[in-house]
mmCIF file of C-alpha atoms and ligand atoms in Angstrom:
data_model
loop_
_atom_site.group_PDB
_atom_site.id
_atom_site.type_symbol
_atom_site.label_atom_id
_atom_site.label_comp_id
_atom_site.label_asym_id
_atom_site.label_seq_id
_atom_site.Cartn_x
_atom_site.Cartn_y
_atom_site.Cartn_z
ATOM 1 C CA MET A 1 10.703 8.601 5.574
ATOM 2 C CA GLY A 2 7.892 10.481 3.980
ATOM 3 C CA ARG A 3 4.854 8.758 2.353
ATOM 4 C CA VAL A 4 5.887 10.052 -1.137
ATOM 5 C CA GLN A 5 9.596 10.234 -0.256
ATOM 6 C CA GLY A 6 11.751 10.529 -3.660
ATOM 7 C CA LYS A 7 8.620 11.077 -5.880
ATOM 8 C CA VAL A 8 8.833 13.985 -8.379
ATOM 9 C CA ALA A 9 5.158 15.347 -8.321
ATOM 10 C CA LEU A 10 4.225 18.058 -11.262
ATOM 11 C CA VAL A 11 0.566 19.815 -10.150
ATOM 12 C CA THR A 12 -1.128 21.590 -12.538
ATOM 13 C CA GLY A 13 -3.222 24.769 -11.334
ATOM 14 C CA GLY A 14 -1.042 24.182 -8.132
ATOM 15 C CA ALA A 15 -1.011 27.921 -6.882
ATOM 16 C CA SER A 16 -4.241 27.867 -5.324
ATOM 17 C CA GLY A 17 -7.294 25.800 -3.767
ATOM 18 C CA ILE A 18 -7.002 21.853 -4.467
ATOM 19 C CA GLY A 19 -3.517 21.999 -6.306
ATOM 20 C CA LEU A 20 -2.030 23.802 -3.671
ATOM 21 C CA SER A 21 -2.968 21.808 -0.685
ATOM 22 C CA ALA A 22 -1.784 18.571 -2.912
ATOM 23 C CA SER A 23 1.403 20.388 -3.315
ATOM 24 C CA VAL A 24 2.159 21.218 0.269
ATOM 25 C CA LEU A 25 1.135 17.982 1.422
ATOM 26 C CA MET A 26 3.270 16.079 -0.849
ATOM 27 C CA ALA A 27 6.093 18.294 -0.058
ATOM 28 C CA LYS A 28 5.717 17.774 3.574
ATOM 29 C CA GLU A 29 5.896 13.993 2.786
ATOM 30 C CA GLY A 30 8.983 13.947 0.718
ATOM 31 C CA ALA A 31 7.981 14.812 -2.751
ATOM 32 C CA LYS A 32 9.885 17.177 -4.899
ATOM 33 C CA VAL A 33 6.813 19.425 -6.279
ATOM 34 C CA VAL A 34 6.711 21.541 -9.633
ATOM 35 C CA ILE A 35 3.781 23.959 -8.924
ATOM 36 C CA ALA A 36 2.568 24.860 -12.428
ATOM 37 C CA ASP A 37 0.010 27.619 -12.897
ATOM 38 C CA LEU A 38 -1.376 30.227 -15.218
ATOM 39 C CA ASN A 39 -0.322 32.715 -12.509
ATOM 40 C CA GLU A 40 3.424 32.283 -12.117
ATOM 41 C CA LYS A 41 3.786 34.648 -9.582
ATOM 42 C CA GLU A 42 1.513 32.727 -7.322
ATOM 43 C CA ALA A 43 3.110 29.603 -8.329
ATOM 44 C CA LYS A 44 6.344 31.022 -7.309
ATOM 45 C CA ASP A 45 5.430 32.184 -4.102
ATOM 46 C CA ALA A 46 3.553 28.748 -3.562
ATOM 47 C CA ALA A 47 7.007 27.022 -4.030
ATOM 48 C CA GLU A 48 9.191 29.509 -2.009
ATOM 49 C CA MET A 49 6.507 28.942 1.095
ATOM 50 C CA ILE A 50 7.259 25.141 0.687
ATOM 51 C CA LYS A 51 10.900 25.607 0.634
ATOM 52 C CA ASN A 52 10.714 27.868 3.901
ATOM 53 C CA GLN A 53 8.738 24.817 5.286
ATOM 54 C CA GLY A 54 11.822 22.535 4.374
ATOM 55 C CA GLY A 55 10.572 21.009 1.285
ATOM 56 C CA GLU A 56 11.677 21.047 -2.452
ATOM 57 C CA ALA A 57 9.715 22.776 -4.837
ATOM 58 C CA ILE A 58 9.813 25.166 -7.880
ATOM 59 C CA GLY A 59 6.735 27.258 -9.576
ATOM 60 C CA ILE A 60 6.760 27.383 -13.252
ATOM 61 C CA PHE A 61 4.076 29.168 -15.543
ATOM 62 C CA LEU A 62 1.643 26.831 -17.412
ATOM 63 C CA ASP A 63 -1.086 27.653 -19.881
ATOM 64 C CA ALA A 64 -3.464 24.208 -19.904
ATOM 65 C CA GLY A 65 -5.206 25.181 -22.535
ATOM 66 C CA LYS A 66 -1.940 25.080 -24.713
ATOM 67 C CA GLU A 67 0.063 21.780 -26.143
ATOM 68 C CA GLU A 68 3.118 23.506 -26.081
ATOM 69 C CA SER A 69 2.757 24.904 -22.492
ATOM 70 C CA ILE A 70 1.914 21.329 -21.460
ATOM 71 C CA ARG A 71 4.908 19.941 -22.882
ATOM 72 C CA ASN A 72 7.208 22.436 -21.470
ATOM 73 C CA ALA A 73 5.891 21.880 -18.069
ATOM 74 C CA ILE A 74 6.591 18.323 -18.277
ATOM 75 C CA GLU A 75 10.354 18.997 -19.859
ATOM 76 C CA THR A 76 10.632 21.488 -17.285
ATOM 77 C CA THR A 77 10.038 19.147 -14.372
ATOM 78 C CA VAL A 78 12.395 16.428 -15.880
ATOM 79 C CA GLU A 79 15.120 18.887 -16.531
ATOM 80 C CA SER A 80 14.688 20.285 -12.739
ATOM 81 C CA PHE A 81 14.459 16.832 -10.915
ATOM 82 C CA GLY A 82 15.430 14.175 -13.258
ATOM 83 C CA THR A 83 11.944 12.606 -13.748
ATOM 84 C CA ILE A 84 8.547 12.570 -13.322
ATOM 85 C CA THR A 85 6.788 10.095 -11.067
ATOM 86 C CA VAL A 86 3.494 11.887 -10.058
ATOM 87 C CA LEU A 87 1.341 14.177 -12.378
ATOM 88 C CA VAL A 88 -1.457 15.856 -11.052
ATOM 89 C CA ASN A 89 -3.804 16.775 -13.816
ATOM 90 C CA ASN A 90 -5.773 19.402 -11.474
ATOM 91 C CA VAL A 91 -6.680 22.586 -13.975
ATOM 92 C CA GLY A 92 -10.349 22.685 -14.687
ATOM 93 C CA LEU A 93 -12.724 25.691 -15.403
ATOM 94 C CA THR A 94 -16.415 26.317 -15.053
ATOM 95 C CA ASN A 95 -18.436 29.059 -16.194
ATOM 96 C CA LEU A 96 -22.066 30.094 -14.702
ATOM 97 C CA HIS A 97 -22.777 32.351 -17.154
ATOM 98 C CA LYS A 98 -22.216 30.733 -20.772
ATOM 99 C CA ASP A 99 -22.131 26.948 -19.762
ATOM 100 C CA LEU A 100 -25.874 26.327 -19.361
ATOM 101 C CA ASP A 101 -28.551 23.844 -20.589
ATOM 102 C CA VAL A 102 -28.076 22.194 -23.695
ATOM 103 C CA VAL A 103 -30.284 24.439 -25.886
ATOM 104 C CA ASN A 104 -28.683 27.515 -24.387
ATOM 105 C CA LEU A 105 -24.930 27.041 -23.864
ATOM 106 C CA ASP A 106 -22.185 28.726 -25.623
ATOM 107 C CA LEU A 107 -20.584 26.671 -28.203
ATOM 108 C CA ASP A 108 -17.511 28.349 -27.932
ATOM 109 C CA GLU A 109 -17.676 27.826 -24.103
ATOM 110 C CA TRP A 110 -18.347 24.305 -24.883
ATOM 111 C CA ASP A 111 -14.776 23.915 -26.800
ATOM 112 C CA ARG A 112 -12.707 26.102 -24.419
ATOM 113 C CA LEU A 113 -13.867 23.795 -21.350
ATOM 114 C CA MET A 114 -13.371 20.636 -23.066
ATOM 115 C CA ASN A 115 -9.748 21.878 -24.246
ATOM 116 C CA VAL A 116 -8.765 23.013 -20.826
ATOM 117 C CA ASN A 117 -10.529 20.622 -18.681
ATOM 118 C CA LEU A 118 -10.237 17.462 -20.958
ATOM 119 C CA LYS A 119 -7.503 17.758 -23.489
ATOM 120 C CA SER A 120 -5.171 18.958 -20.897
ATOM 121 C CA VAL A 121 -5.489 15.858 -19.010
ATOM 122 C CA LEU A 122 -4.784 13.723 -22.117
ATOM 123 C CA LEU A 123 -1.743 15.911 -23.000
ATOM 124 C CA GLY A 124 -0.395 16.170 -19.734
ATOM 125 C CA SER A 125 -0.568 12.178 -19.554
ATOM 126 C CA ARG A 126 0.656 11.802 -23.034
ATOM 127 C CA PHE A 127 3.889 13.752 -22.437
ATOM 128 C CA ALA A 128 4.560 12.347 -18.748
ATOM 129 C CA ILE A 129 4.101 8.888 -19.417
ATOM 130 C CA PRO A 130 7.332 8.135 -21.801
ATOM 131 C CA HIS A 131 9.060 9.412 -18.700
ATOM 132 C CA MET A 132 7.322 7.439 -15.893
ATOM 133 C CA ILE A 133 7.853 4.056 -18.195
ATOM 134 C CA LYS A 134 11.682 5.158 -18.108
ATOM 135 C CA ALA A 135 11.372 5.714 -14.586
ATOM 136 C CA GLY A 136 9.862 2.290 -13.824
ATOM 137 C CA GLY A 137 6.269 3.384 -13.090
ATOM 138 C CA GLY A 138 4.487 6.528 -11.920
ATOM 139 C CA SER A 139 0.860 7.693 -10.433
ATOM 140 C CA ILE A 140 -1.272 10.068 -12.614
ATOM 141 C CA ILE A 141 -4.075 11.691 -10.446
ATOM 142 C CA ASN A 142 -7.020 13.525 -12.140
ATOM 143 C CA THR A 143 -9.339 15.825 -10.493
ATOM 144 C CA ALA A 144 -12.496 15.303 -11.848
ATOM 145 C CA SER A 145 -15.788 16.258 -10.195
ATOM 146 C CA MET A 146 -18.877 14.770 -8.870
ATOM 147 C CA ALA A 147 -20.610 17.239 -11.795
ATOM 148 C CA GLY A 148 -19.156 14.406 -13.974
ATOM 149 C CA LEU A 149 -20.720 11.665 -12.386
ATOM 150 C CA THR A 150 -24.479 13.257 -11.887
ATOM 151 C CA GLY A 151 -26.812 15.259 -14.218
ATOM 152 C CA ASP A 152 -27.731 18.942 -13.548
ATOM 153 C CA SER A 153 -29.908 21.524 -15.065
ATOM 154 C CA THR A 154 -26.995 23.519 -16.178
ATOM 155 C CA ARG A 155 -23.087 23.460 -16.882
ATOM 156 C CA SER A 156 -23.271 20.966 -19.218
ATOM 157 C CA ALA A 157 -20.170 21.235 -20.921
ATOM 158 C CA TYR A 158 -18.130 21.136 -17.469
ATOM 159 C CA GLY A 159 -20.276 18.276 -16.657
ATOM 160 C CA ALA A 160 -19.778 16.467 -19.683
ATOM 161 C CA SER A 161 -15.655 17.340 -19.685
ATOM 162 C CA LYS A 162 -15.282 16.034 -16.245
ATOM 163 C CA ALA A 163 -17.341 12.599 -17.075
ATOM 164 C CA ALA A 164 -14.746 12.418 -19.759
ATOM 165 C CA VAL A 165 -11.974 12.750 -17.655
ATOM 166 C CA VAL A 166 -13.568 9.931 -15.407
ATOM 167 C CA ASN A 167 -13.565 7.568 -18.077
ATOM 168 C CA LEU A 168 -10.003 8.781 -19.612
ATOM 169 C CA THR A 169 -8.608 8.030 -16.172
ATOM 170 C CA ARG A 170 -9.786 4.316 -16.776
ATOM 171 C CA TYR A 171 -8.369 4.261 -20.546
ATOM 172 C CA ILE A 172 -4.848 5.410 -19.179
ATOM 173 C CA ALA A 173 -5.137 2.766 -16.095
ATOM 174 C CA SER A 174 -5.898 -0.114 -18.757
ATOM 175 C CA GLN A 175 -3.281 0.940 -21.236
ATOM 176 C CA TYR A 176 -0.339 1.668 -18.912
ATOM 177 C CA GLY A 177 -0.793 -0.535 -15.855
ATOM 178 C CA LYS A 178 1.575 -3.091 -16.983
ATOM 179 C CA ASP A 179 4.281 -0.191 -16.950
ATOM 180 C CA HIS A 180 3.474 0.269 -13.384
ATOM 181 C CA ILE A 181 1.808 3.381 -14.253
ATOM 182 C CA ARG A 182 -1.407 3.848 -12.097
ATOM 183 C CA CYS A 183 -4.142 6.441 -13.243
ATOM 184 C CA ASN A 184 -7.121 7.444 -10.644
ATOM 185 C CA GLY A 185 -9.311 10.386 -10.337
ATOM 186 C CA VAL A 186 -10.773 12.222 -7.191
ATOM 187 C CA ALA A 187 -14.482 13.651 -7.814
ATOM 188 C CA PRO A 188 -15.044 16.530 -5.179
ATOM 189 C CA GLY A 189 -18.236 17.810 -4.115
ATOM 190 C CA LEU A 190 -18.309 21.262 -3.008
ATOM 191 C CA ILE A 191 -15.082 22.363 -1.671
ATOM 192 C CA LEU A 192 -14.682 25.446 0.376
ATOM 193 C CA THR A 193 -11.201 26.791 -1.215
ATOM 194 C CA PRO A 194 -10.351 30.198 -0.374
ATOM 195 C CA ALA A 195 -11.962 31.091 -3.943
ATOM 196 C CA ALA A 196 -15.136 29.572 -3.080
ATOM 197 C CA GLN A 197 -15.599 30.831 0.237
ATOM 198 C CA ASN A 198 -15.272 34.250 -0.756
ATOM 199 C CA ASN A 199 -17.589 34.000 -3.714
ATOM 200 C CA MET A 200 -20.504 31.424 -2.287
ATOM 201 C CA PRO A 201 -23.528 32.914 -1.058
ATOM 202 C CA GLN A 202 -24.617 31.747 2.616
ATOM 203 C CA ALA A 203 -27.788 30.468 1.042
ATOM 204 C CA VAL A 204 -26.076 28.112 -1.219
ATOM 205 C CA LEU A 205 -23.594 27.229 1.755
ATOM 206 C CA ASP A 206 -26.792 26.045 3.614
ATOM 207 C CA ILE A 207 -27.997 24.123 0.689
ATOM 208 C CA PHE A 208 -25.169 22.092 0.655
ATOM 209 C CA ALA A 209 -24.961 21.779 4.704
ATOM 210 C CA LYS A 210 -28.182 20.388 4.317
ATOM 211 C CA PHE A 211 -27.836 17.629 1.969
ATOM 212 C CA ASN A 212 -24.246 16.895 3.310
ATOM 213 C CA ALA A 213 -24.473 13.480 5.331
ATOM 214 C CA LEU A 214 -21.738 15.214 7.337
ATOM 215 C CA PRO A 215 -22.449 18.551 9.354
ATOM 216 C CA TYR A 216 -19.599 20.413 7.699
ATOM 217 C CA HIS A 217 -18.276 21.498 4.231
ATOM 218 C CA GLY A 218 -15.297 20.321 2.445
ATOM 219 C CA GLU A 219 -12.367 21.719 2.412
ATOM 220 C CA ALA A 220 -9.114 21.748 0.281
ATOM 221 C CA ASP A 221 -7.119 19.258 2.324
ATOM 222 C CA ASP A 222 -9.996 16.821 2.147
ATOM 223 C CA ILE A 223 -8.791 16.504 -1.454
ATOM 224 C CA GLY A 224 -5.297 17.105 -0.982
ATOM 225 C CA TYR A 225 -5.006 14.085 1.331
ATOM 226 C CA THR A 226 -6.808 11.906 -1.244
ATOM 227 C CA VAL A 227 -4.243 12.967 -3.845
ATOM 228 C CA LEU A 228 -1.785 12.205 -1.341
ATOM 229 C CA PHE A 229 -2.915 8.783 -1.015
ATOM 230 C CA LEU A 230 -3.163 8.029 -4.631
ATOM 231 C CA ALA A 231 0.312 9.526 -5.156
ATOM 232 C CA SER A 232 1.838 7.519 -2.418
ATOM 233 C CA ASP A 233 2.630 3.550 -2.787
ATOM 234 C CA GLU A 234 -0.316 3.087 -0.152
ATOM 235 C CA SER A 235 -2.766 2.964 -2.976
ATOM 236 C CA LYS A 236 -0.490 0.759 -5.187
ATOM 237 C CA PHE A 237 -3.198 -1.592 -5.719
ATOM 238 C CA ILE A 238 -6.135 1.135 -6.773
ATOM 239 C CA THR A 239 -6.053 1.792 -10.282
ATOM 240 C CA GLY A 240 -8.852 3.162 -12.812
ATOM 241 C CA GLN A 241 -10.714 4.356 -9.844
ATOM 242 C CA THR A 242 -12.486 7.782 -9.279
ATOM 243 C CA ILE A 243 -12.710 8.298 -5.369
ATOM 244 C CA GLN A 244 -15.823 10.522 -4.431
ATOM 245 C CA VAL A 245 -14.970 12.973 -1.797
ATOM 246 C CA GLU A 246 -18.104 14.911 -1.246
ATOM 247 C CA GLY A 247 -19.167 14.653 2.456
ATOM 248 C CA GLY A 248 -22.111 11.930 1.327
ATOM 249 C CA HIS A 249 -23.800 14.822 -0.270
ATOM 250 C CA TYR A 250 -24.627 12.440 -3.364
ATOM 251 C CA MET A 251 -24.954 9.358 -1.267
ATOM 252 C CA ALA A 252 -28.647 9.299 -0.295
ATOM 253 C CA ASN A 253 -31.752 9.378 -2.540
ATOM 254 C CA PRO A 254 -32.588 13.077 -2.137
ATOM 255 C CA SER A 255 -36.653 12.471 -1.663
ATOM 256 C CA ILE A 256 -35.897 10.668 1.417
ATOM 257 C CA SER A 257 -36.332 13.717 3.681
ATOM 258 C CA ASP A 258 -39.522 14.723 1.821
ATOM 259 C CA PHE A 259 -40.571 11.156 2.397
ATOM 260 C CA ASN A 260 -39.827 11.048 5.985
ATOM 261 C CA ASP A 261 -41.647 14.536 6.591
ATOM 262 C CA TYR A 262 -44.613 13.056 4.709
ATOM 263 C CA LEU A 263 -44.672 9.858 6.985
ATOM 264 C CA ALA A 264 -44.402 11.805 10.063
ATOM 265 C CA LYS A 265 -47.103 14.093 9.167
ATOM 266 C CA SER A 266 -49.599 11.217 8.023
ATOM 267 C CA GLN A 267 -48.936 9.411 11.284
ATOM 268 C CA SER A 268 -49.542 12.585 13.581
HETATM 269 N N1 NAD B 1 -13.660 23.663 -5.439
HETATM 270 C C1 NAD B 1 -14.746 22.861 -5.454
HETATM 271 O O1 NAD B 1 -15.741 22.897 -4.708
HETATM 272 C C2 NAD B 1 -14.557 21.954 -6.851
HETATM 273 C C3 NAD B 1 -15.480 20.642 -6.955
HETATM 274 C C4 NAD B 1 -15.234 19.909 -7.766
HETATM 275 C C5 NAD B 1 -14.257 20.127 -8.831
HETATM 276 N N2 NAD B 1 -13.353 20.844 -8.568
HETATM 277 C C6 NAD B 1 -12.339 20.943 -9.500
HETATM 278 O O2 NAD B 1 -10.727 21.010 -8.673
HETATM 279 C C7 NAD B 1 -10.066 21.516 -9.520
HETATM 280 C C8 NAD B 1 -9.157 22.478 -8.742
HETATM 281 O O3 NAD B 1 -10.235 23.529 -8.345
HETATM 282 P P1 NAD B 1 -10.033 24.658 -7.314
HETATM 283 O O4 NAD B 1 -11.590 24.706 -6.760
HETATM 284 O O5 NAD B 1 -8.941 24.122 -6.320
HETATM 285 O O6 NAD B 1 -9.659 26.009 -8.339
HETATM 286 P P2 NAD B 1 -9.000 27.308 -7.706
HETATM 287 O O7 NAD B 1 -9.567 28.446 -8.616
HETATM 288 O O8 NAD B 1 -8.837 27.386 -6.162
HETATM 289 O O9 NAD B 1 -7.645 26.760 -8.488
HETATM 290 C C9 NAD B 1 -7.340 27.041 -9.861
HETATM 291 C C10 NAD B 1 -6.232 27.213 -10.224
HETATM 292 O O10 NAD B 1 -5.991 26.699 -11.667
HETATM 293 C C11 NAD B 1 -4.971 28.084 -12.496
HETATM 294 N N3 NAD B 1 -5.768 27.764 -13.760
HETATM 295 C C12 NAD B 1 -6.772 28.336 -14.054
HETATM 296 N N4 NAD B 1 -6.710 28.206 -15.639
HETATM 297 C C13 NAD B 1 -5.343 27.722 -15.856
HETATM 298 C C14 NAD B 1 -4.768 27.370 -17.096
HETATM 299 N N5 NAD B 1 -5.338 27.481 -18.235
HETATM 300 N N6 NAD B 1 -3.421 26.850 -16.854
HETATM 301 C C15 NAD B 1 -2.816 26.723 -15.528
HETATM 302 N N7 NAD B 1 -3.373 26.951 -14.373
HETATM 303 C C16 NAD B 1 -4.709 27.410 -14.728
HETATM 304 C C17 NAD B 1 -5.654 29.063 -11.398
HETATM 305 O O11 NAD B 1 -4.584 30.257 -11.794
HETATM 306 C C18 NAD B 1 -5.667 28.472 -9.798
HETATM 307 O O12 NAD B 1 -4.326 28.858 -9.156
HETATM 308 C C19 NAD B 1 -10.795 21.843 -10.884
HETATM 309 O O13 NAD B 1 -10.096 21.026 -11.871
HETATM 310 C C20 NAD B 1 -12.151 21.981 -10.588
HETATM 311 O O14 NAD B 1 -13.013 21.595 -11.709
HETATM 312 C C21 NAD B 1 -13.409 21.648 -7.743
#
């Protein structure tokens, strides 16, 4: 029996990276999976791949920036597989060029990121929850980010949208827990999805490697397995939480290594 046997999962942004990993892992463990993505072809290709591996999946179009499209994705899931019991609100956008510090960020970009990163979580949950209640319960999993738990010199809109996702997670968990609906988040640090791997300069990778407690980078499956756990009944007493999956990068006081250097020098 698979870890999520019999569950019906919709994964937004499921055609690549973290969403694809979560989709493949949940399908391997017995869930019926709907991969919903702006890139419809890649969503359908991913579903084909899952079917070739013996799983059950369909790929559909979704624009997470549009209310009607989100409603359609939920309805298509229910029409195709009879219900929805797992919703992975995974779509999230960032923009290094327009989403800057508070004085200089582009306000249209602020609105776009709040819409796609935050409002999509609200709407996906709003449309899925009545079906989950009918089904006797469910699990909502939101992809947040460590950028929603820390401050930074730039990407203010991204960070604020992800911080709001962390707290919306608590509100959903508070409001629907008695209906057996759990809501949790996962906050990735730097994850080397194929897209990130191709675009990330070595110098940036080296900085992350230096500050990770662990001697390696995060991969999509590190988040995918966390989503699988939160989707499964193994996590049945966990709700309202956002699990940090970040290699210990943000765990220690960053001044410690400089302080140790200072101590070593002053003692020599
Ligand atoms: N990769 C990281 O280092 C990292 C770190 C922290 C948080 N995250 C978060 O993880 C989530 C997934 O990131 P990823 O790195 O796997 O991204 P990715 O770029 O590999 O995949 C994102 C997917 O979302 C789809 N998509 C984009 N806009 C969409 C829209 N409007 N509607 C529907 N689908 C859309 C894309 O087509 C793509 O398939 C995001 O919420 C991101 O903010 C990622």
